[in-house]
mmCIF file of C-alpha atoms and ligand atoms in Angstrom:
data_model
loop_
_atom_site.group_PDB
_atom_site.id
_atom_site.type_symbol
_atom_site.label_atom_id
_atom_site.label_comp_id
_atom_site.label_asym_id
_atom_site.label_seq_id
_atom_site.Cartn_x
_atom_site.Cartn_y
_atom_site.Cartn_z
ATOM 1 C CA MET A 283 63.942 -21.938 55.241
ATOM 2 C CA ASN A 284 61.602 -24.013 53.232
ATOM 3 C CA LYS A 285 61.744 -27.943 54.046
ATOM 4 C CA ILE A 286 61.570 -29.981 51.535
ATOM 5 C CA LEU A 287 60.983 -34.216 51.810
ATOM 6 C CA VAL A 288 62.839 -36.451 49.323
ATOM 7 C CA THR A 289 61.290 -39.485 48.759
ATOM 8 C CA GLY A 290 63.859 -42.289 47.526
ATOM 9 C CA GLY A 291 66.578 -39.717 48.445
ATOM 10 C CA LEU A 292 69.343 -42.056 49.116
ATOM 11 C CA GLY A 293 68.699 -43.147 45.435
ATOM 12 C CA TYR A 294 70.948 -42.506 42.708
ATOM 13 C CA ILE A 295 69.193 -39.299 41.257
ATOM 14 C CA GLY A 296 67.541 -38.902 44.917
ATOM 15 C CA SER A 297 71.154 -38.171 46.547
ATOM 16 C CA HIS A 298 72.329 -36.181 43.626
ATOM 17 C CA THR A 299 68.970 -33.969 44.248
ATOM 18 C CA VAL A 300 69.793 -34.145 47.989
ATOM 19 C CA VAL A 301 72.937 -32.814 47.711
ATOM 20 C CA ALA A 302 71.612 -29.718 44.901
ATOM 21 C CA LEU A 303 68.953 -29.018 47.332
ATOM 22 C CA GLN A 304 71.302 -28.416 50.458
ATOM 23 C CA ASN A 305 73.627 -26.344 48.463
ATOM 24 C CA ALA A 306 71.026 -24.273 47.137
ATOM 25 C CA GLY A 307 69.664 -23.710 51.093
ATOM 26 C CA TYR A 308 66.736 -25.863 51.782
ATOM 27 C CA GLU A 309 66.312 -28.076 54.636
ATOM 28 C CA VAL A 310 66.253 -31.523 53.469
ATOM 29 C CA VAL A 311 64.383 -34.727 54.941
ATOM 30 C CA ILE A 312 64.919 -38.018 53.237
ATOM 31 C CA ILE A 313 62.526 -40.993 53.350
ATOM 32 C CA ASP A 314 63.920 -44.256 51.816
ATOM 33 C CA ASP A 315 63.252 -47.687 52.640
ATOM 34 C CA LEU A 316 66.779 -48.848 51.556
ATOM 35 C CA SER A 317 65.349 -51.645 49.069
ATOM 36 C CA ASN A 318 67.337 -50.088 46.540
ATOM 37 C CA ALA A 319 70.017 -47.624 48.192
ATOM 38 C CA ASN A 320 72.280 -47.924 50.890
ATOM 39 C CA VAL A 321 71.969 -46.075 54.748
ATOM 40 C CA ASP A 322 76.116 -44.677 54.043
ATOM 41 C CA PHE A 323 74.818 -42.651 51.680
ATOM 42 C CA VAL A 324 73.642 -40.106 54.499
ATOM 43 C CA ASP A 325 76.963 -39.725 55.684
ATOM 44 C CA ARG A 326 78.487 -39.751 51.983
ATOM 45 C CA ILE A 327 75.892 -36.661 51.407
ATOM 46 C CA ALA A 328 76.902 -34.876 54.630
ATOM 47 C CA SER A 329 80.334 -35.395 53.436
ATOM 48 C CA ILE A 330 80.035 -33.166 50.055
ATOM 49 C CA THR A 331 77.761 -30.611 51.770
ATOM 50 C CA ASN A 332 78.604 -30.495 55.428
ATOM 51 C CA VAL A 333 74.985 -30.531 56.333
ATOM 52 C CA LYS A 334 73.458 -34.017 57.013
ATOM 53 C CA PRO A 335 70.239 -34.645 55.929
ATOM 54 C CA SER A 336 67.560 -36.003 58.506
ATOM 55 C CA PHE A 337 66.551 -39.674 57.440
ATOM 56 C CA TYR A 338 63.799 -41.997 58.056
ATOM 57 C CA GLU A 339 63.693 -45.208 56.755
ATOM 58 C CA ILE A 340 60.004 -45.889 55.876
ATOM 59 C CA ASP A 341 58.068 -47.804 53.488
ATOM 60 C CA LEU A 342 55.889 -45.744 51.825
ATOM 61 C CA LYS A 343 53.221 -48.575 51.379
ATOM 62 C CA ASN A 344 52.903 -48.405 55.256
ATOM 63 C CA GLN A 345 50.349 -45.375 55.570
ATOM 64 C CA GLU A 346 50.158 -45.161 59.593
ATOM 65 C CA LYS A 347 54.302 -44.598 59.384
ATOM 66 C CA VAL A 348 53.750 -42.128 56.519
ATOM 67 C CA ASN A 349 51.056 -40.181 58.434
ATOM 68 C CA GLN A 350 53.216 -40.219 61.685
ATOM 69 C CA PHE A 351 56.099 -38.777 59.378
ATOM 70 C CA PHE A 352 53.872 -35.877 58.512
ATOM 71 C CA ARG A 353 52.639 -35.357 62.045
ATOM 72 C CA GLU A 354 56.168 -34.648 62.990
ATOM 73 C CA ASN A 355 57.421 -33.097 60.001
ATOM 74 C CA LYS A 356 55.858 -29.465 58.582
ATOM 75 C CA ILE A 357 56.904 -30.223 54.836
ATOM 76 C CA ASP A 358 57.014 -27.204 52.018
ATOM 77 C CA GLY A 359 57.298 -29.421 48.937
ATOM 78 C CA ILE A 360 58.082 -33.225 48.065
ATOM 79 C CA ILE A 361 60.146 -34.504 45.601
ATOM 80 C CA HIS A 362 59.213 -37.955 44.944
ATOM 81 C CA PHE A 363 61.548 -40.361 43.665
ATOM 82 C CA ALA A 364 60.574 -43.291 45.845
ATOM 83 C CA ALA A 365 59.985 -46.256 43.260
ATOM 84 C CA HIS A 366 61.218 -49.648 41.733
ATOM 85 C CA LYS A 367 62.503 -48.900 38.291
ATOM 86 C CA ALA A 368 63.971 -52.135 36.519
ATOM 87 C CA VAL A 369 62.158 -52.771 33.494
ATOM 88 C CA GLY A 370 62.985 -55.851 32.864
ATOM 89 C CA GLU A 371 61.871 -56.956 36.653
ATOM 90 C CA SER A 372 58.416 -55.099 36.037
ATOM 91 C CA VAL A 373 57.813 -57.491 33.672
ATOM 92 C CA GLU A 374 58.735 -60.591 35.720
ATOM 93 C CA LYS A 375 56.928 -58.964 38.882
ATOM 94 C CA PRO A 376 53.819 -56.606 37.721
ATOM 95 C CA LEU A 377 51.770 -56.754 40.899
ATOM 96 C CA MET A 378 55.034 -56.051 43.379
ATOM 97 C CA TYR A 379 55.623 -52.584 40.985
ATOM 98 C CA TYR A 380 51.954 -51.743 41.052
ATOM 99 C CA ARG A 381 51.750 -51.886 44.811
ATOM 100 C CA ASN A 382 54.935 -50.709 45.738
ATOM 101 C CA ASN A 383 55.077 -47.576 43.129
ATOM 102 C CA LEU A 384 51.046 -46.622 43.159
ATOM 103 C CA VAL A 385 50.485 -47.298 46.973
ATOM 104 C CA GLY A 386 53.681 -45.663 47.506
ATOM 105 C CA LEU A 387 52.454 -41.940 45.753
ATOM 106 C CA LEU A 388 48.889 -42.688 47.308
ATOM 107 C CA ASN A 389 50.111 -42.493 50.661
ATOM 108 C CA ILE A 390 52.115 -39.379 50.147
ATOM 109 C CA LEU A 391 49.384 -37.914 48.341
ATOM 110 C CA ASP A 392 46.939 -38.494 51.115
ATOM 111 C CA GLY A 393 49.869 -37.083 53.506
ATOM 112 C CA MET A 394 49.576 -33.896 51.722
ATOM 113 C CA LYS A 395 46.092 -33.806 51.561
ATOM 114 C CA ASP A 396 45.731 -34.478 55.345
ATOM 115 C CA PHE A 397 48.881 -32.229 56.638
ATOM 116 C CA ASN A 398 48.593 -29.284 54.072
ATOM 117 C CA THR A 399 51.573 -29.654 51.754
ATOM 118 C CA ASP A 400 50.752 -28.246 48.304
ATOM 119 C CA ASN A 401 53.618 -28.594 46.110
ATOM 120 C CA ILE A 402 55.304 -32.211 44.940
ATOM 121 C CA ILE A 403 57.628 -32.654 41.930
ATOM 122 C CA PHE A 404 56.939 -36.223 40.509
ATOM 123 C CA SER A 405 60.057 -38.310 39.256
ATOM 124 C CA SER A 406 58.562 -39.500 35.963
ATOM 125 C CA SER A 407 60.545 -40.639 32.599
ATOM 126 C CA CYS A 408 60.617 -40.785 28.762
ATOM 127 C CA THR A 409 59.053 -43.997 28.881
ATOM 128 C CA VAL A 410 55.625 -42.944 28.994
ATOM 129 C CA TYR A 411 55.745 -41.831 25.226
ATOM 130 C CA GLY A 412 56.738 -45.554 24.501
ATOM 131 C CA GLN A 413 58.292 -45.395 20.935
ATOM 132 C CA ALA A 414 57.403 -41.888 19.781
ATOM 133 C CA ASP A 415 56.736 -41.342 16.160
ATOM 134 C CA LYS A 416 58.837 -38.211 15.726
ATOM 135 C CA MET A 417 62.026 -36.775 17.482
ATOM 136 C CA PRO A 418 62.525 -35.320 19.280
ATOM 137 C CA ILE A 419 60.303 -35.862 21.472
ATOM 138 C CA ASP A 420 58.041 -32.643 23.192
ATOM 139 C CA GLU A 421 55.372 -32.552 26.107
ATOM 140 C CA ASN A 422 52.506 -32.681 23.567
ATOM 141 C CA THR A 423 53.956 -35.712 21.868
ATOM 142 C CA SER A 424 50.958 -38.341 22.661
ATOM 143 C CA LEU A 425 51.519 -40.798 25.271
ATOM 144 C CA LYS A 426 51.567 -44.518 23.962
ATOM 145 C CA LYS A 427 51.050 -47.340 25.956
ATOM 146 C CA PRO A 428 54.265 -47.739 27.795
ATOM 147 C CA GLU A 429 56.614 -51.081 27.198
ATOM 148 C CA SER A 430 56.467 -52.474 30.796
ATOM 149 C CA PRO A 431 54.771 -52.225 33.941
ATOM 150 C CA TYR A 432 57.456 -50.033 35.136
ATOM 151 C CA GLY A 433 56.473 -47.110 32.539
ATOM 152 C CA LYS A 434 52.666 -48.004 33.373
ATOM 153 C CA THR A 435 53.486 -47.158 36.832
ATOM 154 C CA LYS A 436 54.499 -43.777 35.790
ATOM 155 C CA GLN A 437 52.152 -43.077 33.229
ATOM 156 C CA MET A 438 49.591 -43.867 35.766
ATOM 157 C CA GLY A 439 51.133 -41.664 38.216
ATOM 158 C CA GLU A 440 50.906 -38.694 36.008
ATOM 159 C CA GLU A 441 46.881 -39.548 35.981
ATOM 160 C CA ILE A 442 46.738 -40.057 39.513
ATOM 161 C CA LEU A 443 48.193 -36.719 40.057
ATOM 162 C CA GLU A 444 46.186 -34.996 37.641
ATOM 163 C CA ASP A 445 43.092 -35.454 39.341
ATOM 164 C CA PHE A 446 44.405 -35.263 42.829
ATOM 165 C CA SER A 447 46.088 -31.805 41.701
ATOM 166 C CA ASN A 448 42.581 -31.059 40.304
ATOM 167 C CA ALA A 449 40.718 -32.425 43.596
ATOM 168 C CA PHE A 450 42.624 -30.591 45.963
ATOM 169 C CA ASN A 451 43.879 -27.411 44.155
ATOM 170 C CA LYS A 452 47.569 -28.735 44.700
ATOM 171 C CA LYS A 453 50.558 -27.775 42.527
ATOM 172 C CA VAL A 454 52.281 -30.585 40.466
ATOM 173 C CA ILE A 455 55.495 -31.120 38.191
ATOM 174 C CA CYS A 456 56.075 -34.224 36.632
ATOM 175 C CA LEU A 457 59.513 -34.275 35.394
ATOM 176 C CA ARG A 458 60.143 -36.714 32.469
ATOM 177 C CA TYR A 459 63.812 -38.066 32.702
ATOM 178 C CA PHE A 460 65.476 -39.652 29.563
ATOM 179 C CA ASN A 461 68.727 -41.904 30.373
ATOM 180 C CA PRO A 462 70.082 -40.219 33.320
ATOM 181 C CA VAL A 463 74.422 -40.987 33.610
ATOM 182 C CA GLY A 464 77.388 -39.788 35.384
ATOM 183 C CA ALA A 465 77.795 -39.270 39.148
ATOM 184 C CA HIS A 466 79.110 -36.415 41.437
ATOM 185 C CA SER A 467 82.341 -34.824 41.016
ATOM 186 C CA SER A 468 83.569 -35.870 44.349
ATOM 187 C CA SER A 469 82.829 -39.453 43.738
ATOM 188 C CA LYS A 470 81.288 -40.031 46.969
ATOM 189 C CA ILE A 471 77.691 -40.691 45.313
ATOM 190 C CA GLY A 472 76.792 -42.345 41.982
ATOM 191 C CA GLU A 473 74.558 -45.244 40.727
ATOM 192 C CA LEU A 474 74.842 -48.215 42.713
ATOM 193 C CA PRO A 475 72.730 -51.183 41.147
ATOM 194 C CA ASN A 476 71.831 -53.920 43.081
ATOM 195 C CA GLY A 477 73.328 -56.911 41.479
ATOM 196 C CA ILE A 478 73.381 -57.462 37.556
ATOM 197 C CA PRO A 479 72.945 -53.939 36.149
ATOM 198 C CA ASN A 480 69.723 -53.329 33.991
ATOM 199 C CA ASN A 481 71.198 -50.174 32.494
ATOM 200 C CA LEU A 482 73.913 -49.586 30.055
ATOM 201 C CA ILE A 483 76.384 -47.005 32.005
ATOM 202 C CA PRO A 484 76.831 -49.342 34.961
ATOM 203 C CA TYR A 485 77.376 -52.482 32.925
ATOM 204 C CA VAL A 486 79.830 -50.735 30.743
ATOM 205 C CA THR A 487 81.955 -49.441 33.877
ATOM 206 C CA GLN A 488 81.760 -52.685 35.659
ATOM 207 C CA THR A 489 82.876 -54.443 32.132
ATOM 208 C CA ALA A 490 85.659 -52.228 32.284
ATOM 209 C CA ALA A 491 86.450 -52.804 35.735
ATOM 210 C CA GLY A 492 86.655 -56.428 35.033
ATOM 211 C CA ILE A 493 83.677 -57.336 36.997
ATOM 212 C CA ARG A 494 81.360 -58.228 34.294
ATOM 213 C CA GLU A 495 83.220 -60.171 31.356
ATOM 214 C CA TYR A 496 81.918 -58.394 28.691
ATOM 215 C CA LEU A 497 79.079 -55.583 27.480
ATOM 216 C CA SER A 498 75.929 -57.276 25.267
ATOM 217 C CA VAL A 499 74.767 -54.703 23.077
ATOM 218 C CA PHE A 500 71.199 -55.596 22.821
ATOM 219 C CA GLY A 501 70.488 -55.278 18.864
ATOM 220 C CA GLY A 502 72.895 -54.161 15.943
ATOM 221 C CA ASP A 503 70.409 -54.337 13.004
ATOM 222 C CA TYR A 504 68.289 -51.058 14.119
ATOM 223 C CA PRO A 505 67.681 -48.615 11.363
ATOM 224 C CA THR A 506 70.452 -45.921 12.701
ATOM 225 C CA LYS A 507 73.558 -44.889 11.949
ATOM 226 C CA ASP A 508 75.272 -47.822 13.236
ATOM 227 C CA GLY A 509 72.618 -50.162 14.141
ATOM 228 C CA THR A 510 72.291 -49.707 17.876
ATOM 229 C CA ALA A 511 69.460 -48.024 19.621
ATOM 230 C CA ILE A 512 69.495 -44.283 20.316
ATOM 231 C CA ARG A 513 68.879 -42.474 23.535
ATOM 232 C CA ASP A 514 69.386 -39.151 25.551
ATOM 233 C CA TYR A 515 71.919 -39.355 28.222
ATOM 234 C CA ILE A 516 71.504 -37.082 30.550
ATOM 235 C CA ASP A 517 73.961 -36.175 33.613
ATOM 236 C CA VAL A 518 72.372 -36.563 36.752
ATOM 237 C CA ASN A 519 73.840 -33.601 38.154
ATOM 238 C CA ASP A 520 71.615 -31.590 35.361
ATOM 239 C CA LEU A 521 68.992 -33.733 36.350
ATOM 240 C CA ALA A 522 69.609 -32.540 39.843
ATOM 241 C CA ASP A 523 69.833 -28.966 39.174
ATOM 242 C CA ALA A 524 66.510 -28.965 37.489
ATOM 243 C CA HIS A 525 64.463 -30.469 40.496
ATOM 244 C CA VAL A 526 65.747 -27.501 42.557
ATOM 245 C CA LEU A 527 64.386 -24.995 39.450
ATOM 246 C CA ALA A 528 61.130 -26.900 39.656
ATOM 247 C CA ILE A 529 60.375 -26.875 43.289
ATOM 248 C CA ALA A 530 61.275 -23.559 43.797
ATOM 249 C CA ARG A 531 58.673 -22.567 40.861
ATOM 250 C CA LEU A 532 56.079 -24.362 42.952
ATOM 251 C CA LEU A 533 56.970 -22.945 45.952
ATOM 252 C CA GLU A 534 57.421 -19.118 44.570
ATOM 253 C CA ASN A 535 53.671 -19.859 42.628
ATOM 254 C CA LYS A 536 55.360 -19.342 39.269
ATOM 255 C CA ASN A 537 53.738 -22.438 37.486
ATOM 256 C CA LYS A 538 51.725 -21.424 34.816
ATOM 257 C CA THR A 539 48.872 -24.507 35.444
ATOM 258 C CA LYS A 540 48.292 -26.405 38.565
ATOM 259 C CA LEU A 541 49.967 -29.726 36.522
ATOM 260 C CA GLU A 542 52.933 -29.223 34.717
ATOM 261 C CA PHE A 543 54.999 -31.442 32.495
ATOM 262 C CA PHE A 544 58.723 -30.996 31.615
ATOM 263 C CA ASN A 545 61.174 -33.463 29.476
ATOM 264 C CA LEU A 546 64.417 -33.607 30.806
ATOM 265 C CA GLY A 547 67.241 -34.419 28.176
ATOM 266 C CA THR A 548 69.830 -32.763 26.187
ATOM 267 C CA GLY A 549 68.150 -32.794 23.208
ATOM 268 C CA THR A 550 70.699 -35.008 21.263
ATOM 269 C CA GLY A 551 70.523 -38.549 20.681
ATOM 270 C CA SER A 552 73.545 -41.123 21.210
ATOM 271 C CA THR A 553 73.677 -44.556 19.826
ATOM 272 C CA VAL A 554 74.788 -47.336 21.992
ATOM 273 C CA LEU A 555 78.092 -47.801 20.641
ATOM 274 C CA GLU A 556 78.683 -44.062 20.258
ATOM 275 C CA VAL A 557 78.360 -44.207 24.282
ATOM 276 C CA VAL A 558 80.787 -47.239 24.254
ATOM 277 C CA HIS A 559 83.210 -45.146 22.388
ATOM 278 C CA ALA A 560 82.828 -42.031 24.663
ATOM 279 C CA PHE A 561 83.566 -43.849 27.380
ATOM 280 C CA GLU A 562 86.576 -45.578 26.011
ATOM 281 C CA ASN A 563 87.943 -42.331 24.469
ATOM 282 C CA ALA A 564 87.213 -40.186 27.460
ATOM 283 C CA ASN A 565 88.839 -42.886 30.087
ATOM 284 C CA ASN A 566 91.567 -44.202 27.360
ATOM 285 C CA ILE A 567 90.364 -47.888 28.457
ATOM 286 C CA LYS A 568 89.006 -50.902 26.082
ATOM 287 C CA VAL A 569 85.361 -52.154 26.679
ATOM 288 C CA ASN A 570 84.987 -55.839 25.554
ATOM 289 C CA TYR A 571 81.172 -55.986 24.029
ATOM 290 C CA GLN A 572 79.917 -58.508 21.888
ATOM 291 C CA ILE A 573 76.631 -57.465 19.670
ATOM 292 C CA LYS A 574 73.273 -59.495 20.933
ATOM 293 C CA GLU A 575 69.820 -59.859 19.997
ATOM 294 C CA ARG A 576 67.808 -57.065 20.635
ATOM 295 C CA ARG A 577 66.297 -56.880 24.022
ATOM 296 C CA LEU A 578 62.416 -57.186 24.606
ATOM 297 C CA GLY A 579 60.946 -53.765 25.054
ATOM 298 C CA ASP A 580 63.617 -51.666 23.947
ATOM 299 C CA ILE A 581 62.362 -48.867 21.660
ATOM 300 C CA VAL A 582 64.715 -47.893 18.579
ATOM 301 C CA GLU A 583 64.872 -44.050 19.473
ATOM 302 C CA ALA A 584 64.158 -41.453 21.858
ATOM 303 C CA TYR A 585 65.819 -37.969 22.585
ATOM 304 C CA ALA A 586 64.413 -35.047 24.040
ATOM 305 C CA ASN A 587 63.198 -31.637 22.608
ATOM 306 C CA ASN A 588 64.165 -29.474 26.434
ATOM 307 C CA SER A 589 63.055 -25.864 25.046
ATOM 308 C CA LEU A 590 60.051 -26.175 27.496
ATOM 309 C CA ALA A 591 62.647 -26.834 30.461
ATOM 310 C CA ALA A 592 64.850 -24.234 29.148
ATOM 311 C CA GLN A 593 62.062 -21.496 28.540
ATOM 312 C CA GLU A 594 60.056 -21.988 31.634
ATOM 313 C CA LEU A 595 62.563 -23.349 34.291
ATOM 314 C CA ASN A 596 65.298 -21.610 33.040
ATOM 315 C CA TRP A 597 67.195 -24.709 32.676
ATOM 316 C CA GLN A 598 70.215 -25.610 30.470
ATOM 317 C CA PRO A 599 72.193 -29.141 30.760
ATOM 318 C CA LYS A 600 75.736 -28.320 31.246
ATOM 319 C CA ILE A 601 77.244 -31.274 31.453
ATOM 320 C CA SER A 602 78.801 -33.174 28.458
ATOM 321 C CA LEU A 603 78.112 -37.243 27.611
ATOM 322 C CA THR A 604 82.526 -37.083 27.817
ATOM 323 C CA GLU A 605 82.513 -35.485 31.159
ATOM 324 C CA SER A 606 79.393 -38.002 32.232
ATOM 325 C CA MET A 607 81.812 -40.869 31.295
ATOM 326 C CA LEU A 608 84.920 -39.440 33.126
ATOM 327 C CA THR A 609 82.722 -39.314 36.599
ATOM 328 C CA ALA A 610 80.943 -42.281 36.047
ATOM 329 C CA TRP A 611 84.207 -44.197 35.812
ATOM 330 C CA GLU A 612 86.008 -42.327 38.731
ATOM 331 C CA TRP A 613 82.701 -43.337 40.792
ATOM 332 C CA GLN A 614 83.083 -47.206 39.776
ATOM 333 C CA LYS A 615 86.676 -46.649 40.653
ATOM 334 C CA SER A 616 85.683 -45.705 44.199
ATOM 335 C CA ILE A 617 83.402 -48.109 44.979
HETATM 336 C C1 WQD B 400 70.048 -47.924 27.498
HETATM 337 C C2 WQD B 400 70.119 -48.690 26.218
HETATM 338 C C3 WQD B 400 69.645 -50.933 25.633
HETATM 339 C C4 WQD B 400 72.110 -52.549 29.031
HETATM 340 C C5 WQD B 400 65.375 -47.495 30.929
HETATM 341 C C6 WQD B 400 63.672 -46.879 31.607
HETATM 342 C C7 WQD B 400 63.901 -45.593 31.893
HETATM 343 C C8 WQD B 400 65.155 -45.214 33.068
HETATM 344 C C9 WQD B 400 66.679 -45.782 32.285
HETATM 345 C C10 WQD B 400 65.210 -45.592 35.201
HETATM 346 C C11 WQD B 400 68.857 -49.603 25.494
HETATM 347 C C12 WQD B 400 71.309 -50.613 25.459
HETATM 348 C C13 WQD B 400 71.339 -51.685 28.019
HETATM 349 C C14 WQD B 400 73.049 -53.150 28.573
HETATM 350 C C15 WQD B 400 72.704 -52.608 26.245
HETATM 351 N N1 WQD B 400 64.504 -45.815 33.924
HETATM 352 N N2 WQD B 400 71.732 -51.507 26.706
HETATM 353 N N3 WQD B 400 73.090 -53.301 26.951
HETATM 354 O O1 WQD B 400 65.797 -48.810 28.676
HETATM 355 O O2 WQD B 400 66.202 -46.893 27.199
HETATM 356 O O3 WQD B 400 65.528 -46.895 29.943
HETATM 357 O O4 WQD B 400 66.093 -47.339 32.079
HETATM 358 O O5 WQD B 400 66.237 -44.864 35.399
HETATM 359 O O6 WQD B 400 62.626 -44.973 32.207
HETATM 360 O O7 WQD B 400 62.645 -47.044 30.580
HETATM 361 O O8 WQD B 400 67.796 -47.410 29.635
HETATM 362 O O9 WQD B 400 70.317 -48.073 29.822
HETATM 363 O O10 WQD B 400 68.713 -49.967 30.020
HETATM 364 O O11 WQD B 400 69.749 -49.148 27.829
HETATM 365 O O12 WQD B 400 72.755 -52.436 24.828
HETATM 366 O O13 WQD B 400 73.578 -54.134 28.758
HETATM 367 O O14 WQD B 400 71.496 -49.225 25.887
HETATM 368 O O15 WQD B 400 69.136 -51.971 24.741
HETATM 369 O O16 WQD B 400 69.245 -49.544 23.980
HETATM 370 P P1 WQD B 400 66.453 -47.832 28.616
HETATM 371 P P2 WQD B 400 68.737 -48.806 29.765
#
């Protein structure tokens, strides 16, 4: 049985990916520093799959601890989620983002080199494209300067992985997510933001739950059908499935080049107001919102051309926005 290390495996996308990996028959070991995750997710995952993943609380910036982990665990493949990911916070604390996101990655790569792990999936983001000139965005779309230090750490991470792959003959897939939404159908795992949510859907669900007075819609004057910005909202369970397909591609040596990139989105753009109304209609609940100024650093529009992932990973998103809004609300009500 292949043993897969999932860093950040107690986080939002990480925990859903651990469930999907276990259901696919992989042995999973998690490293998480619990800076943006809850240790009770280990038991929550086990309650879904009936298999308790082994868990190490390690800060990936601690190279000695990382090396100790690799000495104790023979790892066949790595899915690397562990990173800080709040766009706004990264603007306020760039050095913390560069240190955490890049040193953590470098220590993992040193471990791969020194302990003979050949396969890694990197959690990247559509933010590396900046505001792309044309839609939908495909993997050949030229990268622009990201709007935030968070986005720059993703772009730098991809560049580091290119040189790492070439120098040490390692197999790498970078998965560029669009906007992850939804929760597991069991309502045992989901998005658990610390403090005031940065992302749209947790803010919507907390508003519906009465935790927030109203949702601020950042910008009503964009050049779009209803004046609000467009994104590609992809269900987290579909994202998790793509990670299982991607790690299998590397383990079975089906990759065409040592370094590959895949966009993970639905291929459909939705405005902020379309998402709010989808949530209201799915759950038959009203969401108070007010149109406010645009948020600094936001782009107008981003949605994916996902045909390369369909062709090479045999991956198709299956879960509709409505279904994602239902699971997001069920999860919010359960916490
Ligand atoms: C989506 C839309 C906001 C909150 C970022 C990263 C990406 C990924 C997801 C980590 C935008 C609007 C939001 C609110 C709003 N990172 N919005 N009111 O900025 O597209 O992507 O987060 O997983 O890499 O770049 O996501 O959810 O913050 O915003 O109107 O209270 O919702 O302006 O148009 P974003 P988001």
